[in-house]
GROMACS .gro file of C-alpha atoms in nm:
model
  504
    1MET     CA    1  -0.008  -0.009   0.013
    2VAL     CA    2   0.306   0.222   0.055
    3GLN     CA    3   0.408   0.165  -0.227
    4TRP     CA    4   0.135   0.258  -0.430
    5ARG     CA    5   0.068   0.611  -0.304
    6ALA     CA    6   0.402   0.713  -0.324
    7ALA     CA    7   0.360   0.561  -0.747
    8THR     CA    8   0.001   0.796  -0.726
    9LEU     CA    9   0.276   1.076  -0.608
   10VAL     CA   10   0.545   1.094  -0.852
   11ALA     CA   11   0.193   1.042  -1.109
   12LEU     CA   12   0.118   1.396  -0.944
   13VAL     CA   13   0.413   1.540  -0.919
   14LEU     CA   14   0.467   1.494  -1.295
   15GLY     CA   15   0.128   1.623  -1.371
   16GLY     CA   16  -0.039   1.285  -1.455
   17GLY     CA   17  -0.311   1.349  -1.219
   18ALA     CA   18  -0.644   1.183  -1.074
   19ALA     CA   19  -0.695   0.953  -1.399
   20SER     CA   20  -0.248   0.869  -1.407
   21ALA     CA   21  -0.352   0.829  -0.952
   22GLU     CA   22  -0.730   0.590  -1.069
   23SER     CA   23  -0.548   0.323  -1.336
   24GLU     CA   24  -0.209   0.254  -1.045
   25PHE     CA   25  -0.466   0.228  -0.797
   26GLU     CA   26  -0.710   0.029  -1.055
   27ARG     CA   27  -0.354  -0.197  -1.156
   28TYR     CA   28  -0.300  -0.206  -0.763
   29ARG     CA   29  -0.657  -0.403  -0.770
   30ARG     CA   30  -0.645  -0.642  -0.966
   31GLU     CA   31  -0.269  -0.749  -0.879
   32GLN     CA   32  -0.407  -0.866  -0.553
   33GLN     CA   33  -0.752  -0.986  -0.591
   34SER     CA   34  -0.468  -1.199  -0.901
   35ALA     CA   35  -0.258  -1.258  -0.629
   36PHE     CA   36  -0.586  -1.360  -0.355
   37GLN     CA   37  -0.717  -1.581  -0.660
   38GLY     CA   38  -0.361  -1.801  -0.711
   39TYR     CA   39  -0.375  -1.841  -0.302
   40LEU     CA   40  -0.699  -1.894  -0.353
   41GLU     CA   41  -0.700  -2.164  -0.624
   42GLU     CA   42  -0.256  -2.314  -0.434
   43ARG     CA   43  -0.503  -2.384  -0.152
   44ASP     CA   44  -0.742  -2.522  -0.291
   45ARG     CA   45  -0.564  -2.753  -0.553
   46ALA     CA   46  -0.338  -2.877  -0.249
   47PHE     CA   47  -0.675  -2.926  -0.058
   48SER     CA   48  -0.810  -3.124  -0.435
   49ASP     CA   49  -0.392  -3.320  -0.388
   50PHE     CA   50  -0.475  -3.403   0.016
   51LEU     CA   51  -0.809  -3.566  -0.101
   52LYS     CA   52  -0.621  -3.845  -0.356
   53THR     CA   53  -0.374  -4.016  -0.014
   54GLN     CA   54  -0.590  -3.980   0.244
   55TRP     CA   55  -0.924  -4.170   0.338
   56GLU     CA   56  -0.908  -4.489   0.564
   57GLU     CA   57  -1.253  -4.625   0.604
   58MET     CA   58  -1.389  -4.485   0.973
   59GLN     CA   59  -1.530  -4.593   1.327
   60VAL     CA   60  -1.894  -4.488   1.258
   61TYR     CA   61  -2.127  -4.455   1.627
   62HIS     CA   62  -2.435  -4.537   1.615
   63GLY     CA   63  -2.668  -4.180   1.807
   64MET     CA   64  -2.691  -4.188   2.172
   65VAL     CA   65  -3.032  -4.175   2.278
   66ARG     CA   66  -3.154  -3.961   2.494
   67ASP     CA   67  -3.424  -4.177   2.782
   68THR     CA   68  -3.481  -4.556   2.756
   69ALA     CA   69  -3.747  -4.491   3.046
   70PRO     CA   70  -4.086  -4.529   2.941
   71LYS     CA   71  -4.323  -4.255   2.967
   72PRO     CA   72  -4.636  -4.321   3.145
   73VAL     CA   73  -4.935  -4.392   2.781
   74LYS     CA   74  -5.229  -4.226   3.026
   75ILE     CA   75  -5.173  -3.914   3.251
   76PRO     CA   76  -5.375  -3.953   3.595
   77GLN     CA   77  -5.575  -3.741   3.678
   78ALA     CA   78  -5.536  -3.470   4.042
   79PRO     CA   79  -5.803  -3.550   4.316
   80LYS     CA   80  -6.064  -3.303   4.405
   81PRO     CA   81  -6.076  -3.191   4.702
   82ALA     CA   82  -6.206  -3.315   4.963
   83PRO     CA   83  -6.503  -3.083   4.999
   84GLN     CA   84  -6.551  -2.946   5.319
   85PRO     CA   85  -6.788  -2.950   5.620
   86ALA     CA   86  -7.016  -2.609   5.668
   87PRO     CA   87  -6.932  -2.461   6.042
   88GLU     CA   88  -7.205  -2.487   6.234
   89LEU     CA   89  -7.439  -2.179   6.352
   90THR     CA   90  -7.556  -2.057   6.665
   91PRO     CA   91  -7.855  -1.932   6.661
   92GLN     CA   92  -7.762  -1.492   6.656
   93PRO     CA   93  -8.088  -1.286   6.883
   94LYS     CA   94  -8.267  -1.102   6.681
   95PRO     CA   95  -8.152  -0.746   6.678
   96THR     CA   96  -8.349  -0.513   6.804
   97LEU     CA   97  -8.418  -0.207   6.604
   98LYS     CA   98  -8.456   0.194   6.697
   99PRO     CA   99  -8.723   0.379   6.491
  100GLN     CA  100  -8.499   0.616   6.223
  101PRO     CA  101  -8.539   0.951   6.110
  102GLU     CA  102  -8.620   1.050   5.820
  103PRO     CA  103  -8.426   1.037   5.471
  104GLU     CA  104  -8.359   1.359   5.304
  105PRO     CA  105  -8.491   1.331   4.943
  106VAL     CA  106  -8.115   1.238   4.770
  107VAL     CA  107  -8.024   1.411   4.462
  108ALA     CA  108  -7.883   1.133   4.221
  109PRO     CA  109  -7.576   1.257   4.056
  110LYS     CA  110  -7.593   1.351   3.675
  111PRO     CA  111  -7.413   1.036   3.489
  112GLU     CA  112  -7.080   1.081   3.370
  113PRO     CA  113  -7.107   1.003   2.990
  114VAL     CA  114  -6.955   0.642   2.865
  115VAL     CA  115  -6.596   0.595   2.746
  116ALA     CA  116  -6.595   0.298   2.491
  117PRO     CA  117  -6.287   0.112   2.586
  118LYS     CA  118  -6.097   0.091   2.281
  119PRO     CA  119  -6.064  -0.128   2.087
  120ARG     CA  120  -5.744  -0.423   2.091
  121PRO     CA  121  -5.515  -0.411   1.827
  122ARG     CA  122  -5.596  -0.646   1.550
  123MET     CA  123  -5.323  -0.941   1.505
  124VAL     CA  124  -5.172  -0.847   1.133
  125ALA     CA  125  -4.950  -1.066   1.066
  126PRO     CA  126  -4.611  -0.900   0.997
  127VAL     CA  127  -4.488  -0.820   0.605
  128PRO     CA  128  -4.168  -1.046   0.572
  129PRO     CA  129  -3.871  -0.839   0.533
  130PRO     CA  130  -3.705  -0.720   0.177
  131LEU     CA  131  -3.477  -0.970   0.057
  132PRO     CA  132  -3.214  -0.847  -0.094
  133GLU     CA  133  -3.188  -0.855  -0.469
  134PRO     CA  134  -2.879  -1.117  -0.677
  135PRO     CA  135  -2.628  -0.948  -0.807
  136LEU     CA  136  -2.731  -0.983  -1.237
  137PRO     CA  137  -2.536  -1.359  -1.333
  138GLU     CA  138  -2.216  -1.290  -1.532
  139PRO     CA  139  -2.216  -1.352  -1.942
  140GLY     CA  140  -2.334  -1.741  -1.961
  141GLY     CA  141  -2.466  -1.753  -1.530
  142LYS     CA  142  -2.759  -1.812  -1.495
  143ARG     CA  143  -3.055  -1.784  -1.217
  144LEU     CA  144  -3.269  -2.092  -1.017
  145LYS     CA  145  -3.578  -1.991  -0.804
  146LEU     CA  146  -3.661  -2.185  -0.512
  147THR     CA  147  -3.867  -2.158  -0.170
  148PHE     CA  148  -3.686  -2.127   0.152
  149LEU     CA  149  -3.938  -2.042   0.441
  150GLY     CA  150  -4.196  -1.896   0.228
  151HIS     CA  151  -3.965  -1.655   0.017
  152SER     CA  152  -3.913  -1.668  -0.303
  153LEU     CA  153  -3.623  -1.689  -0.395
  154GLU     CA  154  -3.400  -1.607  -0.685
  155LEU     CA  155  -2.994  -1.690  -0.736
  156ALA     CA  156  -2.764  -1.659  -0.978
  157TYR     CA  157  -2.488  -1.838  -1.074
  158ASP     CA  158  -2.210  -2.053  -1.242
  159PRO     CA  159  -2.349  -2.238  -1.458
  160LYS     CA  160  -2.013  -2.523  -1.339
  161LEU     CA  161  -2.184  -2.571  -0.931
  162ALA     CA  162  -2.475  -2.796  -1.121
  163GLN     CA  163  -2.191  -3.042  -1.320
  164ARG     CA  164  -2.371  -3.405  -1.162
  165PHE     CA  165  -2.142  -3.676  -0.963
  166SER     CA  166  -2.146  -3.967  -1.230
  167ALA     CA  167  -1.824  -4.147  -1.088
  168ARG     CA  168  -1.840  -4.369  -0.873
  169PRO     CA  169  -1.729  -4.299  -0.515
  170ALA     CA  170  -1.424  -4.318  -0.431
  171ASP     CA  171  -1.091  -4.074  -0.354
  172ALA     CA  172  -0.992  -4.024  -0.685
  173ALA     CA  173  -1.329  -3.848  -0.784
  174ILE     CA  174  -1.393  -3.680  -0.494
  175ALA     CA  175  -1.135  -3.537  -0.453
  176ASP     CA  176  -1.109  -3.410  -0.898
  177HIS     CA  177  -1.518  -3.375  -0.843
  178TRP     CA  178  -1.377  -3.103  -0.545
  179ALA     CA  179  -1.112  -2.958  -0.804
  180ALA     CA  180  -1.393  -2.881  -1.103
  181LEU     CA  181  -1.623  -2.740  -0.834
  182SER     CA  182  -1.334  -2.453  -0.723
  183ALA     CA  183  -1.297  -2.380  -1.154
  184ALA     CA  184  -1.625  -2.257  -1.089
  185ASP     CA  185  -1.692  -1.888  -1.020
  186TYR     CA  186  -1.892  -1.975  -0.609
  187LYS     CA  187  -1.773  -1.652  -0.507
  188PRO     CA  188  -2.117  -1.487  -0.646
  189VAL     CA  189  -2.361  -1.768  -0.473
  190LEU     CA  190  -2.214  -1.771  -0.213
  191GLU     CA  191  -2.257  -1.372  -0.145
  192GLN     CA  192  -2.616  -1.430  -0.173
  193LEU     CA  193  -2.607  -1.772  -0.023
  194GLN     CA  194  -2.517  -1.514   0.331
  195GLY     CA  195  -2.676  -1.237   0.199
  196LEU     CA  196  -2.965  -1.405   0.371
  197ARG     CA  197  -2.888  -1.483   0.667
  198GLU     CA  198  -2.939  -1.071   0.885
  199PRO     CA  199  -3.285  -1.021   0.625
  200LEU     CA  200  -3.496  -1.397   0.723
  201ALA     CA  201  -3.230  -1.445   1.130
  202LEU     CA  202  -3.140  -1.747   0.995
  203ASN     CA  203  -2.931  -1.975   1.263
  204ASP     CA  204  -2.630  -2.249   1.173
  205TRP     CA  205  -2.884  -2.480   1.085
  206ALA     CA  206  -3.102  -2.247   0.943
  207TYR     CA  207  -2.806  -2.131   0.697
  208VAL     CA  208  -2.738  -2.551   0.672
  209GLN     CA  209  -3.098  -2.579   0.539
  210LEU     CA  210  -3.116  -2.327   0.338
  211VAL     CA  211  -2.774  -2.498   0.141
  212GLN     CA  212  -2.960  -2.796   0.107
  213ALA     CA  213  -3.191  -2.618  -0.046
  214PHE     CA  214  -2.979  -2.472  -0.335
  215SER     CA  215  -2.802  -2.763  -0.371
  216ALA     CA  216  -3.136  -3.020  -0.451
  217LYS     CA  217  -3.329  -2.756  -0.710
  218LEU     CA  218  -2.972  -2.772  -0.878
  219HIS     CA  219  -2.940  -3.142  -0.833
  220PRO     CA  220  -3.312  -3.308  -0.736
  221ARG     CA  221  -3.182  -3.612  -0.864
  222SER     CA  222  -2.865  -3.748  -0.717
  223ASP     CA  223  -2.754  -3.788  -0.358
  224SER     CA  224  -2.467  -3.829  -0.393
  225SER     CA  225  -2.388  -3.421  -0.593
  226ARG     CA  226  -2.611  -3.270  -0.400
  227ALA     CA  227  -2.434  -3.381  -0.095
  228LEU     CA  228  -2.066  -3.299  -0.192
  229LEU     CA  229  -2.156  -2.958  -0.341
  230ASN     CA  230  -2.344  -2.877   0.056
  231TRP     CA  231  -1.968  -2.962   0.105
  232PHE     CA  232  -1.805  -2.751  -0.130
  233LEU     CA  233  -2.013  -2.469   0.041
  234LEU     CA  234  -2.045  -2.501   0.321
  235ALA     CA  235  -1.692  -2.559   0.396
  236LYS     CA  236  -1.638  -2.274   0.176
  237SER     CA  237  -1.817  -2.055   0.431
  238GLY     CA  238  -1.619  -2.141   0.710
  239TYR     CA  239  -1.778  -2.435   0.793
  240ALA     CA  240  -1.591  -2.780   0.927
  241ALA     CA  241  -1.732  -3.029   0.743
  242ARG     CA  242  -1.673  -3.392   0.601
  243VAL     CA  243  -1.859  -3.610   0.391
  244GLY     CA  244  -1.764  -3.963   0.414
  245TYR     CA  245  -1.892  -4.211   0.147
  246LEU     CA  246  -1.992  -4.560   0.187
  247GLU     CA  247  -1.934  -4.908   0.009
  248SER     CA  248  -2.271  -4.877  -0.174
  249GLY     CA  249  -2.166  -4.569  -0.332
  250ARG     CA  250  -2.448  -4.344  -0.124
  251VAL     CA  251  -2.166  -4.008  -0.025
  252TYR     CA  252  -2.293  -3.845   0.292
  253LEU     CA  253  -2.202  -3.535   0.447
  254PHE     CA  254  -2.104  -3.408   0.858
  255LEU     CA  255  -2.059  -3.183   1.073
  256PRO     CA  256  -1.990  -3.090   1.424
  257SER     CA  257  -2.197  -2.967   1.650
  258GLU     CA  258  -2.228  -2.759   1.969
  259GLN     CA  259  -2.493  -2.912   2.106
  260LYS     CA  260  -2.499  -3.290   2.156
  261LEU     CA  261  -2.723  -3.444   1.904
  262TYR     CA  262  -2.957  -3.778   1.871
  263ASP     CA  263  -3.010  -4.063   1.779
  264THR     CA  264  -2.778  -3.914   1.459
  265PRO     CA  265  -2.522  -4.132   1.309
  266TYR     CA  266  -2.211  -4.034   1.421
  267LEU     CA  267  -1.749  -3.984   1.313
  268THR     CA  268  -1.543  -3.817   1.539
  269PHE     CA  269  -1.216  -3.629   1.403
  270ASP     CA  270  -1.015  -3.502   1.627
  271GLY     CA  271  -1.151  -3.611   1.916
  272LYS     CA  272  -1.484  -3.375   1.788
  273ARG     CA  273  -1.856  -3.550   1.698
  274HIS     CA  274  -1.937  -3.460   1.286
  275TYR     CA  275  -2.276  -3.565   1.331
  276VAL     CA  276  -2.474  -3.684   0.945
  277ILE     CA  277  -2.662  -3.427   0.755
  278ARG     CA  278  -3.016  -3.628   0.632
  279ALA     CA  279  -3.320  -3.658   0.523
  280LYS     CA  280  -3.539  -3.736   0.786
  281GLY     CA  281  -3.664  -4.025   0.820
  282ASP     CA  282  -3.319  -4.124   0.617
  283SER     CA  283  -3.267  -4.386   0.910
  284GLY     CA  284  -3.098  -4.665   1.055
  285SER     CA  285  -2.779  -4.835   0.997
  286LEU     CA  286  -2.446  -4.625   0.768
  287GLY     CA  287  -2.279  -4.919   0.720
  288ARG     CA  288  -1.888  -4.924   0.635
  289VAL     CA  289  -1.817  -4.526   0.607
  290TYR     CA  290  -1.424  -4.430   0.420
  291SER     CA  291  -1.361  -4.083   0.475
  292TYR     CA  292  -1.093  -3.850   0.576
  293ASN     CA  293  -0.888  -3.744   0.905
  294GLY     CA  294  -0.797  -3.386   0.776
  295LYS     CA  295  -1.043  -3.034   0.643
  296TYR     CA  296  -1.001  -2.794   0.472
  297PRO     CA  297  -0.750  -2.469   0.554
  298GLY     CA  298  -0.978  -2.190   0.749
  299ALA     CA  299  -1.314  -2.435   0.841
  300GLU     CA  300  -1.317  -2.476   1.145
  301ARG     CA  301  -1.664  -2.368   1.212
  302ARG     CA  302  -1.965  -2.569   1.478
  303LEU     CA  303  -2.268  -2.560   1.424
  304ASN     CA  304  -2.433  -2.427   1.649
  305MET     CA  305  -2.831  -2.494   1.678
  306ALA     CA  306  -2.967  -2.258   1.975
  307LEU     CA  307  -3.229  -2.063   1.838
  308VAL     CA  308  -3.183  -1.700   1.936
  309ARG     CA  309  -3.389  -1.537   1.749
  310ALA     CA  310  -3.722  -1.577   1.551
  311LEU     CA  311  -3.729  -1.673   1.277
  312LYS     CA  312  -3.853  -1.396   0.962
  313THR     CA  313  -4.072  -1.713   0.734
  314ARG     CA  314  -4.294  -1.580   0.516
  315GLY     CA  315  -4.596  -1.601   0.705
  316ASP     CA  316  -4.831  -1.951   0.668
  317TYR     CA  317  -5.047  -1.923   0.960
  318ARG     CA  318  -5.300  -2.190   1.005
  319LYS     CA  319  -5.586  -2.145   1.360
  320ARG     CA  320  -5.654  -2.399   1.656
  321ASP     CA  321  -5.904  -2.345   1.898
  322LEU     CA  322  -5.821  -2.396   2.227
  323SER     CA  323  -6.104  -2.422   2.511
  324PHE     CA  324  -6.000  -2.562   2.894
  325ARG     CA  325  -6.181  -2.474   3.286
  326PHE     CA  326  -6.062  -2.299   3.570
  327LYS     CA  327  -6.274  -2.208   3.896
  328GLY     CA  328  -6.597  -2.359   3.649
  329LYS     CA  329  -6.530  -2.118   3.401
  330GLU     CA  330  -6.516  -2.216   3.066
  331TYR     CA  331  -6.274  -2.042   2.852
  332ARG     CA  332  -6.196  -2.071   2.442
  333VAL     CA  333  -5.908  -1.896   2.250
  334HIS     CA  334  -5.790  -1.901   1.927
  335ALA     CA  335  -5.437  -1.955   1.918
  336ARG     CA  336  -5.266  -1.956   1.604
  337TYR     CA  337  -4.967  -2.180   1.423
  338ASP     CA  338  -4.703  -2.055   1.130
  339ARG     CA  339  -4.691  -2.388   0.885
  340ASN     CA  340  -4.388  -2.209   0.739
  341SER     CA  341  -4.153  -2.171   1.032
  342THR     CA  342  -4.329  -2.560   1.170
  343ASP     CA  343  -4.177  -2.750   0.932
  344PHE     CA  344  -3.858  -2.626   0.905
  345LEU     CA  345  -3.794  -2.693   1.304
  346ASP     CA  346  -3.930  -2.995   1.228
  347SER     CA  347  -3.597  -3.011   1.084
  348TYR     CA  348  -3.441  -3.010   1.377
  349PRO     CA  349  -3.198  -3.392   1.498
  350GLN     CA  350  -3.300  -3.392   1.850
  351MET     CA  351  -3.143  -3.228   2.043
  352ASP     CA  352  -3.135  -3.129   2.494
  353LEU     CA  353  -3.424  -3.066   2.638
  354GLU     CA  354  -3.235  -2.736   2.746
  355TRP     CA  355  -3.194  -2.599   2.405
  356TYR     CA  356  -3.598  -2.631   2.355
  357PHE     CA  357  -3.684  -2.490   2.686
  358ARG     CA  358  -3.419  -2.181   2.541
  359SER     CA  359  -3.556  -2.156   2.244
  360LYS     CA  360  -3.748  -1.804   2.119
  361VAL     CA  361  -4.124  -1.895   1.971
  362GLY     CA  362  -4.193  -1.686   1.623
  363GLY     CA  363  -4.449  -1.441   1.613
  364ALA     CA  364  -4.763  -1.660   1.555
  365GLY     CA  365  -4.718  -1.739   1.899
  366GLU     CA  366  -4.760  -1.322   1.956
  367GLY     CA  367  -5.170  -1.377   1.966
  368LEU     CA  368  -5.203  -1.630   2.202
  369LEU     CA  369  -5.038  -1.461   2.416
  370GLU     CA  370  -5.251  -1.186   2.399
  371GLN     CA  371  -5.557  -1.403   2.420
  372LEU     CA  372  -5.457  -1.578   2.773
  373ARG     CA  373  -5.315  -1.223   2.963
  374PRO     CA  374  -5.667  -1.043   2.988
  375LEU     CA  375  -5.717  -1.352   3.151
  376VAL     CA  376  -5.394  -1.349   3.415
  377GLU     CA  377  -5.386  -0.995   3.495
  378GLY     CA  378  -5.586  -0.905   3.828
  379ARG     CA  379  -5.502  -1.195   3.956
  380THR     CA  380  -5.303  -1.350   4.245
  381GLU     CA  381  -4.877  -1.554   4.116
  382PRO     CA  382  -5.048  -1.852   4.212
  383GLU     CA  383  -5.370  -1.775   4.136
  384ALA     CA  384  -5.192  -1.722   3.700
  385VAL     CA  385  -5.031  -1.967   3.775
  386ASN     CA  386  -5.255  -2.249   3.839
  387LEU     CA  387  -5.500  -2.102   3.548
  388LEU     CA  388  -5.227  -2.164   3.305
  389LEU     CA  389  -5.148  -2.503   3.432
  390ARG     CA  390  -5.519  -2.575   3.327
  391PHE     CA  391  -5.462  -2.372   2.955
  392VAL     CA  392  -5.139  -2.678   2.888
  393GLN     CA  393  -5.299  -2.903   3.123
  394THR     CA  394  -5.703  -2.966   2.922
  395ALA     CA  395  -5.650  -2.744   2.631
  396PHE     CA  396  -5.454  -2.997   2.432
  397ASP     CA  397  -5.418  -3.403   2.419
  398TYR     CA  398  -5.233  -3.627   2.563
  399ARG     CA  399  -5.007  -3.897   2.345
  400THR     CA  400  -4.694  -4.049   2.349
  401ASP     CA  401  -4.442  -3.979   2.095
  402ASP     CA  402  -4.438  -4.308   1.974
  403GLU     CA  403  -4.809  -4.289   2.003
  404GLN     CA  404  -4.772  -3.970   1.796
  405PHE     CA  405  -4.499  -3.963   1.505
  406GLY     CA  406  -4.294  -4.347   1.627
  407TYR     CA  407  -3.958  -4.206   1.747
  408GLU     CA  408  -3.900  -4.012   2.038
  409ASN     CA  409  -3.993  -3.659   1.945
  410TYR     CA  410  -3.846  -3.352   2.117
  411LEU     CA  411  -4.147  -3.035   1.993
  412PHE     CA  412  -4.059  -2.656   2.053
  413ALA     CA  413  -4.359  -2.453   2.182
  414GLU     CA  414  -4.497  -2.356   1.841
  415GLU     CA  415  -4.495  -2.725   1.735
  416THR     CA  416  -4.694  -2.758   2.046
  417LEU     CA  417  -4.976  -2.585   1.897
  418ARG     CA  418  -4.970  -2.707   1.527
  419TYR     CA  419  -4.972  -3.092   1.621
  420PRO     CA  420  -5.341  -3.278   1.734
  421TYR     CA  421  -5.140  -3.400   2.037
  422SER     CA  422  -4.796  -3.371   2.358
  423ASP     CA  423  -4.625  -3.537   2.563
  424CYS     CA  424  -4.516  -3.401   2.933
  425GLU     CA  425  -4.187  -3.249   2.790
  426ASP     CA  426  -4.364  -3.055   2.522
  427ARG     CA  427  -4.633  -2.934   2.771
  428SER     CA  428  -4.344  -2.777   2.943
  429VAL     CA  429  -4.187  -2.621   2.720
  430ILE     CA  430  -4.478  -2.486   2.663
  431PHE     CA  431  -4.528  -2.402   2.976
  432ALA     CA  432  -4.277  -2.236   3.079
  433TRP     CA  433  -4.273  -1.948   2.779
  434LEU     CA  434  -4.598  -1.874   2.871
  435VAL     CA  435  -4.520  -1.860   3.286
  436ARG     CA  436  -4.184  -1.638   3.169
  437GLU     CA  437  -4.431  -1.442   2.940
  438LEU     CA  438  -4.722  -1.349   3.074
  439LEU     CA  439  -4.564  -1.336   3.472
  440GLN     CA  440  -4.223  -1.282   3.439
  441LEU     CA  441  -4.126  -1.540   3.664
  442GLU     CA  442  -3.833  -1.745   3.630
  443VAL     CA  443  -3.884  -2.106   3.524
  444VAL     CA  444  -3.688  -2.431   3.559
  445GLY     CA  445  -3.733  -2.758   3.407
  446LEU     CA  446  -3.721  -3.104   3.626
  447ASN     CA  447  -3.586  -3.422   3.386
  448TYR     CA  448  -3.739  -3.690   3.563
  449PRO     CA  449  -3.667  -4.079   3.450
  450GLY     CA  450  -3.946  -4.110   3.231
  451HIS     CA  451  -4.118  -3.720   3.241
  452VAL     CA  452  -4.081  -3.411   3.220
  453ALA     CA  453  -4.184  -3.100   3.372
  454ALA     CA  454  -4.168  -2.688   3.552
  455ALA     CA  455  -4.125  -2.602   3.820
  456VAL     CA  456  -4.156  -2.113   3.960
  457ARG     CA  457  -3.982  -1.872   4.127
  458PHE     CA  458  -4.245  -1.661   4.357
  459SER     CA  459  -4.226  -1.340   4.557
  460GLU     CA  460  -4.332  -1.516   4.862
  461ARG     CA  461  -4.332  -1.820   4.991
  462GLN     CA  462  -4.618  -2.032   4.890
  463PRO     CA  463  -4.772  -2.418   4.982
  464GLY     CA  464  -4.638  -2.755   4.858
  465ASP     CA  465  -4.407  -2.954   4.653
  466SER     CA  466  -4.096  -2.755   4.619
  467LEU     CA  467  -3.711  -2.736   4.581
  468GLU     CA  468  -3.357  -2.543   4.590
  469TYR     CA  469  -3.200  -2.495   4.330
  470ARG     CA  470  -2.916  -2.212   4.232
  471GLY     CA  471  -3.030  -2.117   4.665
  472GLN     CA  472  -3.352  -1.981   4.507
  473ARG     CA  473  -3.668  -2.150   4.600
  474TYR     CA  474  -3.884  -2.347   4.323
  475TRP     CA  475  -4.244  -2.475   4.358
  476VAL     CA  476  -4.390  -2.792   4.133
  477ALA     CA  477  -4.542  -2.673   3.884
  478ASP     CA  478  -4.704  -3.029   3.631
  479PRO     CA  479  -4.816  -2.925   3.241
  480THR     CA  480  -4.887  -3.311   3.261
  481TYR     CA  481  -5.054  -3.363   3.601
  482VAL     CA  482  -5.423  -3.333   3.522
  483ASN     CA  483  -5.612  -3.051   3.737
  484ALA     CA  484  -5.307  -3.016   3.967
  485ASP     CA  485  -5.235  -2.723   4.098
  486PHE     CA  486  -4.915  -2.623   4.183
  487GLY     CA  487  -4.677  -2.776   4.413
  488MET     CA  488  -4.777  -3.061   4.374
  489THR     CA  489  -4.653  -3.353   4.156
  490MET     CA  490  -4.732  -3.682   4.003
  491PRO     CA  491  -4.751  -3.961   4.241
  492GLN     CA  492  -4.514  -4.181   4.055
  493PHE     CA  493  -4.226  -3.935   4.088
  494ALA     CA  494  -4.261  -3.795   4.404
  495LYS     CA  495  -3.955  -3.963   4.598
  496ALA     CA  496  -3.796  -3.922   4.289
  497THR     CA  497  -3.504  -3.674   4.197
  498PRO     CA  498  -3.487  -3.471   3.919
  499GLU     CA  499  -3.184  -3.310   3.704
  500VAL     CA  500  -3.296  -2.889   3.729
  501ILE     CA  501  -3.289  -2.795   3.352
  502ALA     CA  502  -3.209  -2.401   3.377
  503LEU     CA  503  -3.384  -2.199   3.153
  504ARG     CA  504  -3.116  -1.887   3.128
   0.00000   0.00000   0.00000
């Protein structure tokens, strides 16, 4: 840079003026770009050469199982409190009435005008954010249209990225395919994909799904071509992505994660689990897998699966009617969920419970909060918690995951609003969200063997079952124990010590 400034100064002194300075800058910029492009090409050549010699059979580990204890198929109902006998009344003597003076006529005050309450604002579907326009393709380039989170996207790409992997998977064939992909003009596609992160509030898992959607559009009929393009684009995006191939000829993508993933086979590299990334329903043993014990330079990033922001989908809202009774009165609630959001959430591999409790709920949840908020306003903390308990206990029908899905499937709060049934952990997640949002009370999860509940910290000491956690007292609140108030533990878990799930 110093050399360029010196050359510019000489040009100005000699009378070259601004045009000469501009040409010097352009030449310097081209030289730097050329040097950087040469570095990238050399890095890809070195990595391609590495891939030709470093493959070996890898040990495949079966997916971890989260909780082997069976969940209750039928849930108990809390016993109704026994009616208390009416107290005996001692007859009292009738009082002697003294004559009262005639009251003076009372002039009724003029009635104050009745002010009609302001109507509550109606829930309006959020306007989807404007999406960045794809750059115009270079001569010979193409455009690709796809739908993601309900948004219609159009991406420009180099046709060389669409080349199909038709060879039988082997070391040299995969190395050659990497070299061919790296020879394409892939940078505009990466810029467009990464440019969608902020407008759509994509976390790492959503970004992976976006890359997969792009690859699937280019290779709708070739699983191996799709997996290799995913690997290439994610490695170029900085993720520690790897591929492995099976003796059957199938290629799979593997990625490391900061969170443990369950029921998902994995390979281990440098002591870190790399989980297989495959479509839901593509289950079963992988068999013998061949991969390489190395990584693309600069590709170090692990997936962070946490949902700390609600995705910005193009809302496809569906309504669900719910009802419950509390203290002899029936309430009806019209909840809604976003089909685009819940479709994305369904793609998630299973994680530890804490990530479901901590996850941000999408905009569809605001409608439920708005309808429940007037029902808890003006009530004491204990009464408001009991109302929310009764809502979750009785407004949703209970079935275990095995009965509803055929496999263990923890649900995010918004998914519980979509599916017809829910079990203990699903109810605990949505109950904890309601308590935090509507009452601003601290909640923890309680993980028993084969059962999940919650516990609430009140402002004042309360009766009933409780536990101490980090110097604070929390009272048991079980959204599955039908008609149970807080402080009541389901009988079969009364003597068990639960694991406490912190939500912060």
